[in-house]
Amino acid sequence: MNETAPLSPRFAMILERARHHPPLPVAVVDAQEAHVLAGVLEASDYGLIEPVLLGPQAQIEAVCRRLGCPVDRFPILNRASATEAAEAGVQLVLEGKAAALVKGWIHTDELMRPVLRQLRTARRVSHVFVADLPSYHKLLFITDAAINIVPDLATKAAILQNAIDLVRILGVDRPKVAALSAVELVQPSIPSSLDAACLSKMAQRGQITHAEVDGPLAFDNAISCDAAKIKQINSTVAGEADILLAPDLDAGNILAKGMEYLAGATLAGIVIGARVPLMLTSRSDPPAARLISAAIAVLLHQHWDGDGVSVMAIPTPGDEP
């Protein structure tokens, strides 16, 4: 088995839960890169996925040999370009031959074009980073840092509901959400503070469900009880946030990558709201990020209705077969 660095207890628990389920048939889009294939090999070794590799066959086989993997271990569909590989991956989903997609060396926008064209559901499609930080006492979920560029209020509500439902599937029955802005007071001149206040009220009125939402909160008081106390913020979310809702893609992406490169976070990445989960990590992410992304996709497949709309009964860790 390809060994990755030891997982944190929080990520190890997700991995162990996923391993109780059958492996997920997946299409790996643009698979001809060593980091991508190393992650695929490890997830397969753990029994999480059964991959089909899409991309230039000669290059894929060369990388397999370099990694010590038999070239006939996984099916390979020869596709000359990333665009062709993305279209083929979506077609495998439509034919029922793949239950998830894996982003390989392809750029996110190139992969998402056929996904958004052919695999939409009633849900908004959005991305969640799952961050494990040595300096924070639980997993942090950051959304949206990869798909929705400048979301309006309605889009933010949909993005947030996606993240809430994901967090519940992973075992937090009523997650705490910080709707982020640059400030913790409503400022009409800062649109993100208005949106955050509206989202908080929407959750109170049942328009966003199964979560405690507070905002606007600045990043410091969202994750630090001491900062909230000094600023005299009376909030049960402050210092206890499970989900950080970014005001836009730029802020979310910078936040997540800053955690990874300056605070030692490991980031798993998942796209939700489409017909199937999409494992979407950065091309430079380590094997652990790809492994946990696969584990999350397995749990999503088990507990999220196939229409991309309904969340199944929320599992309690240890209750699954």
mmCIF file with all atom_site columns, C-alpha atoms in Angstrom, residues 122-227:
data_model
loop_
_atom_site.group_PDB
_atom_site.id
_atom_site.type_symbol
_atom_site.label_atom_id
_atom_site.label_alt_id
_atom_site.label_comp_id
_atom_site.label_asym_id
_atom_site.label_entity_id
_atom_site.label_seq_id
_atom_site.pdbx_PDB_ins_code
_atom_site.Cartn_x
_atom_site.Cartn_y
_atom_site.Cartn_z
_atom_site.occupancy
_atom_site.B_iso_or_equiv
_atom_site.pdbx_formal_charge
_atom_site.auth_seq_id
_atom_site.auth_comp_id
_atom_site.auth_asym_id
_atom_site.auth_atom_id
_atom_site.pdbx_PDB_model_num
ATOM 1   C CA . ALA A 1 122 ? -32.353 21.167 -8.046 1.00 0.00 ? 122 ALA A CA 1
ATOM 2   C CA . ARG A 1 123 ? -29.469 22.078 -5.760 1.00 0.00 ? 123 ARG A CA 1
ATOM 3   C CA . ARG A 1 124 ? -26.871 24.765 -6.256 1.00 0.00 ? 124 ARG A CA 1
ATOM 4   C CA . VAL A 1 125 ? -23.490 23.239 -7.072 1.00 0.00 ? 125 VAL A CA 1
ATOM 5   C CA . SER A 1 126 ? -20.847 24.370 -4.582 1.00 0.00 ? 126 SER A CA 1
ATOM 6   C CA . HIS A 1 127 ? -17.484 23.438 -3.110 1.00 0.00 ? 127 HIS A CA 1
ATOM 7   C CA . VAL A 1 128 ? -16.433 22.781 0.480  1.00 0.00 ? 128 VAL A CA 1
ATOM 8   C CA . PHE A 1 129 ? -12.907 22.574 1.851  1.00 0.00 ? 129 PHE A CA 1
ATOM 9   C CA . VAL A 1 130 ? -12.630 20.378 4.945  1.00 0.00 ? 130 VAL A CA 1
ATOM 10  C CA . ALA A 1 131 ? -9.705  21.722 6.948  1.00 0.00 ? 131 ALA A CA 1
ATOM 11  C CA . ASP A 1 132 ? -7.925  19.860 9.712  1.00 0.00 ? 132 ASP A CA 1
ATOM 12  C CA . LEU A 1 133 ? -5.727  22.302 11.648 1.00 0.00 ? 133 LEU A CA 1
ATOM 13  C CA . PRO A 1 134 ? -3.451  21.468 14.557 1.00 0.00 ? 134 PRO A CA 1
ATOM 14  C CA . SER A 1 135 ? -4.393  24.841 16.087 1.00 0.00 ? 135 SER A CA 1
ATOM 15  C CA . TYR A 1 136 ? -8.198  24.364 16.062 1.00 0.00 ? 136 TYR A CA 1
ATOM 16  C CA . HIS A 1 137 ? -10.176 21.976 18.209 1.00 0.00 ? 137 HIS A CA 1
ATOM 17  C CA . LYS A 1 138 ? -12.358 20.509 15.448 1.00 0.00 ? 138 LYS A CA 1
ATOM 18  C CA . LEU A 1 139 ? -12.677 20.310 11.686 1.00 0.00 ? 139 LEU A CA 1
ATOM 19  C CA . LEU A 1 140 ? -13.394 23.560 9.857  1.00 0.00 ? 140 LEU A CA 1
ATOM 20  C CA . PHE A 1 141 ? -15.506 23.602 6.705  1.00 0.00 ? 141 PHE A CA 1
ATOM 21  C CA . ILE A 1 142 ? -14.851 26.527 4.326  1.00 0.00 ? 142 ILE A CA 1
ATOM 22  C CA . THR A 1 143 ? -17.258 27.368 1.536  1.00 0.00 ? 143 THR A CA 1
ATOM 23  C CA . ASP A 1 144 ? -17.271 28.354 -1.303 1.00 0.00 ? 144 ASP A CA 1
ATOM 24  C CA . ALA A 1 145 ? -13.656 28.575 -2.407 1.00 0.00 ? 145 ALA A CA 1
ATOM 25  C CA . ALA A 1 146 ? -13.762 27.027 -5.885 1.00 0.00 ? 146 ALA A CA 1
ATOM 26  C CA . ILE A 1 147 ? -17.073 27.250 -7.780 1.00 0.00 ? 147 ILE A CA 1
ATOM 27  C CA . ASN A 1 148 ? -19.290 30.287 -7.068 1.00 0.00 ? 148 ASN A CA 1
ATOM 28  C CA . ILE A 1 149 ? -17.288 33.445 -7.737 1.00 0.00 ? 149 ILE A CA 1
ATOM 29  C CA . VAL A 1 150 ? -19.391 36.354 -6.441 1.00 0.00 ? 150 VAL A CA 1
ATOM 30  C CA . PRO A 1 151 ? -22.501 34.810 -4.867 1.00 0.00 ? 151 PRO A CA 1
ATOM 31  C CA . ASP A 1 152 ? -25.533 36.940 -4.093 1.00 0.00 ? 152 ASP A CA 1
ATOM 32  C CA . LEU A 1 153 ? -27.665 36.411 -0.981 1.00 0.00 ? 153 LEU A CA 1
ATOM 33  C CA . ALA A 1 154 ? -29.809 33.641 -2.439 1.00 0.00 ? 154 ALA A CA 1
ATOM 34  C CA . THR A 1 155 ? -26.730 31.822 -3.738 1.00 0.00 ? 155 THR A CA 1
ATOM 35  C CA . LYS A 1 156 ? -25.013 32.138 -0.366 1.00 0.00 ? 156 LYS A CA 1
ATOM 36  C CA . ALA A 1 157 ? -28.059 30.592 1.324  1.00 0.00 ? 157 ALA A CA 1
ATOM 37  C CA . ALA A 1 158 ? -27.906 27.640 -1.091 1.00 0.00 ? 158 ALA A CA 1
ATOM 38  C CA . ILE A 1 159 ? -24.130 27.254 -0.656 1.00 0.00 ? 159 ILE A CA 1
ATOM 39  C CA . LEU A 1 160 ? -24.588 27.312 3.089  1.00 0.00 ? 160 LEU A CA 1
ATOM 40  C CA . GLN A 1 161 ? -27.344 24.688 3.110  1.00 0.00 ? 161 GLN A CA 1
ATOM 41  C CA . ASN A 1 162 ? -25.103 22.385 1.060  1.00 0.00 ? 162 ASN A CA 1
ATOM 42  C CA . ALA A 1 163 ? -22.297 22.756 3.590  1.00 0.00 ? 163 ALA A CA 1
ATOM 43  C CA . ILE A 1 164 ? -24.630 22.251 6.547  1.00 0.00 ? 164 ILE A CA 1
ATOM 44  C CA . ASP A 1 165 ? -25.963 19.025 5.087  1.00 0.00 ? 165 ASP A CA 1
ATOM 45  C CA . LEU A 1 166 ? -22.439 17.771 4.391  1.00 0.00 ? 166 LEU A CA 1
ATOM 46  C CA . VAL A 1 167 ? -21.332 18.507 7.953  1.00 0.00 ? 167 VAL A CA 1
ATOM 47  C CA . ARG A 1 168 ? -24.369 16.696 9.325  1.00 0.00 ? 168 ARG A CA 1
ATOM 48  C CA . ILE A 1 169 ? -23.550 13.630 7.230  1.00 0.00 ? 169 ILE A CA 1
ATOM 49  C CA . LEU A 1 170 ? -20.076 13.725 8.770  1.00 0.00 ? 170 LEU A CA 1
ATOM 50  C CA . GLY A 1 171 ? -21.555 13.575 12.257 1.00 0.00 ? 171 GLY A CA 1
ATOM 51  C CA . VAL A 1 172 ? -22.260 17.121 13.533 1.00 0.00 ? 172 VAL A CA 1
ATOM 52  C CA . ASP A 1 173 ? -26.020 17.194 13.997 1.00 0.00 ? 173 ASP A CA 1
ATOM 53  C CA . ARG A 1 174 ? -26.414 20.985 14.329 1.00 0.00 ? 174 ARG A CA 1
ATOM 54  C CA . PRO A 1 175 ? -23.313 22.761 13.035 1.00 0.00 ? 175 PRO A CA 1
ATOM 55  C CA . LYS A 1 176 ? -22.414 26.306 13.994 1.00 0.00 ? 176 LYS A CA 1
ATOM 56  C CA . VAL A 1 177 ? -21.931 28.675 11.075 1.00 0.00 ? 177 VAL A CA 1
ATOM 57  C CA . ALA A 1 178 ? -19.993 31.929 10.949 1.00 0.00 ? 178 ALA A CA 1
ATOM 58  C CA . ALA A 1 179 ? -21.052 34.124 8.024  1.00 0.00 ? 179 ALA A CA 1
ATOM 59  C CA . LEU A 1 180 ? -17.827 36.021 7.487  1.00 0.00 ? 180 LEU A CA 1
ATOM 60  C CA . SER A 1 181 ? -17.230 39.659 6.709  1.00 0.00 ? 181 SER A CA 1
ATOM 61  C CA . ALA A 1 182 ? -14.429 42.123 7.387  1.00 0.00 ? 182 ALA A CA 1
ATOM 62  C CA . VAL A 1 183 ? -16.332 43.370 10.435 1.00 0.00 ? 183 VAL A CA 1
ATOM 63  C CA . GLU A 1 184 ? -18.626 41.968 13.107 1.00 0.00 ? 184 GLU A CA 1
ATOM 64  C CA . LEU A 1 185 ? -21.152 44.809 12.946 1.00 0.00 ? 185 LEU A CA 1
ATOM 65  C CA . VAL A 1 186 ? -23.623 45.481 10.150 1.00 0.00 ? 186 VAL A CA 1
ATOM 66  C CA . GLN A 1 187 ? -22.166 48.179 7.918  1.00 0.00 ? 187 GLN A CA 1
ATOM 67  C CA . PRO A 1 188 ? -24.304 49.270 4.948  1.00 0.00 ? 188 PRO A CA 1
ATOM 68  C CA . SER A 1 189 ? -21.115 50.185 3.072  1.00 0.00 ? 189 SER A CA 1
ATOM 69  C CA . ILE A 1 190 ? -19.875 46.562 3.324  1.00 0.00 ? 190 ILE A CA 1
ATOM 70  C CA . PRO A 1 191 ? -22.297 44.325 1.392  1.00 0.00 ? 191 PRO A CA 1
ATOM 71  C CA . SER A 1 192 ? -20.986 41.100 2.918  1.00 0.00 ? 192 SER A CA 1
ATOM 72  C CA . SER A 1 193 ? -21.999 42.307 6.380  1.00 0.00 ? 193 SER A CA 1
ATOM 73  C CA . LEU A 1 194 ? -25.572 42.848 5.164  1.00 0.00 ? 194 LEU A CA 1
ATOM 74  C CA . ASP A 1 195 ? -25.689 39.398 3.565  1.00 0.00 ? 195 ASP A CA 1
ATOM 75  C CA . ALA A 1 196 ? -24.329 37.808 6.737  1.00 0.00 ? 196 ALA A CA 1
ATOM 76  C CA . ALA A 1 197 ? -26.985 39.467 8.879  1.00 0.00 ? 197 ALA A CA 1
ATOM 77  C CA . CYS A 1 198 ? -29.708 38.346 6.476  1.00 0.00 ? 198 CYS A CA 1
ATOM 78  C CA . LEU A 1 199 ? -28.433 34.756 6.524  1.00 0.00 ? 199 LEU A CA 1
ATOM 79  C CA . SER A 1 200 ? -28.505 34.751 10.306 1.00 0.00 ? 200 SER A CA 1
ATOM 80  C CA . LYS A 1 201 ? -32.132 35.909 10.269 1.00 0.00 ? 201 LYS A CA 1
ATOM 81  C CA . MET A 1 202 ? -33.013 33.407 7.520  1.00 0.00 ? 202 MET A CA 1
ATOM 82  C CA . ALA A 1 203 ? -31.755 30.601 9.752  1.00 0.00 ? 203 ALA A CA 1
ATOM 83  C CA . GLN A 1 204 ? -33.867 31.899 12.636 1.00 0.00 ? 204 GLN A CA 1
ATOM 84  C CA . ARG A 1 205 ? -36.935 31.845 10.386 1.00 0.00 ? 205 ARG A CA 1
ATOM 85  C CA . GLY A 1 206 ? -36.300 28.347 9.027  1.00 0.00 ? 206 GLY A CA 1
ATOM 86  C CA . GLN A 1 207 ? -35.174 29.358 5.532  1.00 0.00 ? 207 GLN A CA 1
ATOM 87  C CA . ILE A 1 208 ? -31.820 27.731 6.312  1.00 0.00 ? 208 ILE A CA 1
ATOM 88  C CA . THR A 1 209 ? -32.225 24.586 8.373  1.00 0.00 ? 209 THR A CA 1
ATOM 89  C CA . HIS A 1 210 ? -30.391 22.391 10.886 1.00 0.00 ? 210 HIS A CA 1
ATOM 90  C CA . ALA A 1 211 ? -27.737 24.919 11.877 1.00 0.00 ? 211 ALA A CA 1
ATOM 91  C CA . GLU A 1 212 ? -27.008 27.850 14.133 1.00 0.00 ? 212 GLU A CA 1
ATOM 92  C CA . VAL A 1 213 ? -25.961 30.760 11.944 1.00 0.00 ? 213 VAL A CA 1
ATOM 93  C CA . ASP A 1 214 ? -24.439 34.009 13.180 1.00 0.00 ? 214 ASP A CA 1
ATOM 94  C CA . GLY A 1 215 ? -23.079 36.943 11.264 1.00 0.00 ? 215 GLY A CA 1
ATOM 95  C CA . PRO A 1 216 ? -21.514 39.145 10.387 1.00 0.00 ? 216 PRO A CA 1
ATOM 96  C CA . LEU A 1 217 ? -18.462 37.787 12.156 1.00 0.00 ? 217 LEU A CA 1
ATOM 97  C CA . ALA A 1 218 ? -14.890 38.697 11.337 1.00 0.00 ? 218 ALA A CA 1
ATOM 98  C CA . PHE A 1 219 ? -12.518 35.767 11.051 1.00 0.00 ? 219 PHE A CA 1
ATOM 99  C CA . ASP A 1 220 ? -10.824 36.371 14.406 1.00 0.00 ? 220 ASP A CA 1
ATOM 100 C CA . ASN A 1 221 ? -13.999 36.254 16.459 1.00 0.00 ? 221 ASN A CA 1
ATOM 101 C CA . ALA A 1 222 ? -15.423 33.408 14.394 1.00 0.00 ? 222 ALA A CA 1
ATOM 102 C CA . ILE A 1 223 ? -12.630 31.090 15.523 1.00 0.00 ? 223 ILE A CA 1
ATOM 103 C CA . SER A 1 224 ? -11.452 32.682 18.790 1.00 0.00 ? 224 SER A CA 1
ATOM 104 C CA . CYS A 1 225 ? -13.533 32.981 21.967 1.00 0.00 ? 225 CYS A CA 1
ATOM 105 C CA . ASP A 1 226 ? -10.914 35.370 23.347 1.00 0.00 ? 226 ASP A CA 1
ATOM 106 C CA . ALA A 1 227 ? -11.224 37.723 20.376 1.00 0.00 ? 227 ALA A CA 1
#
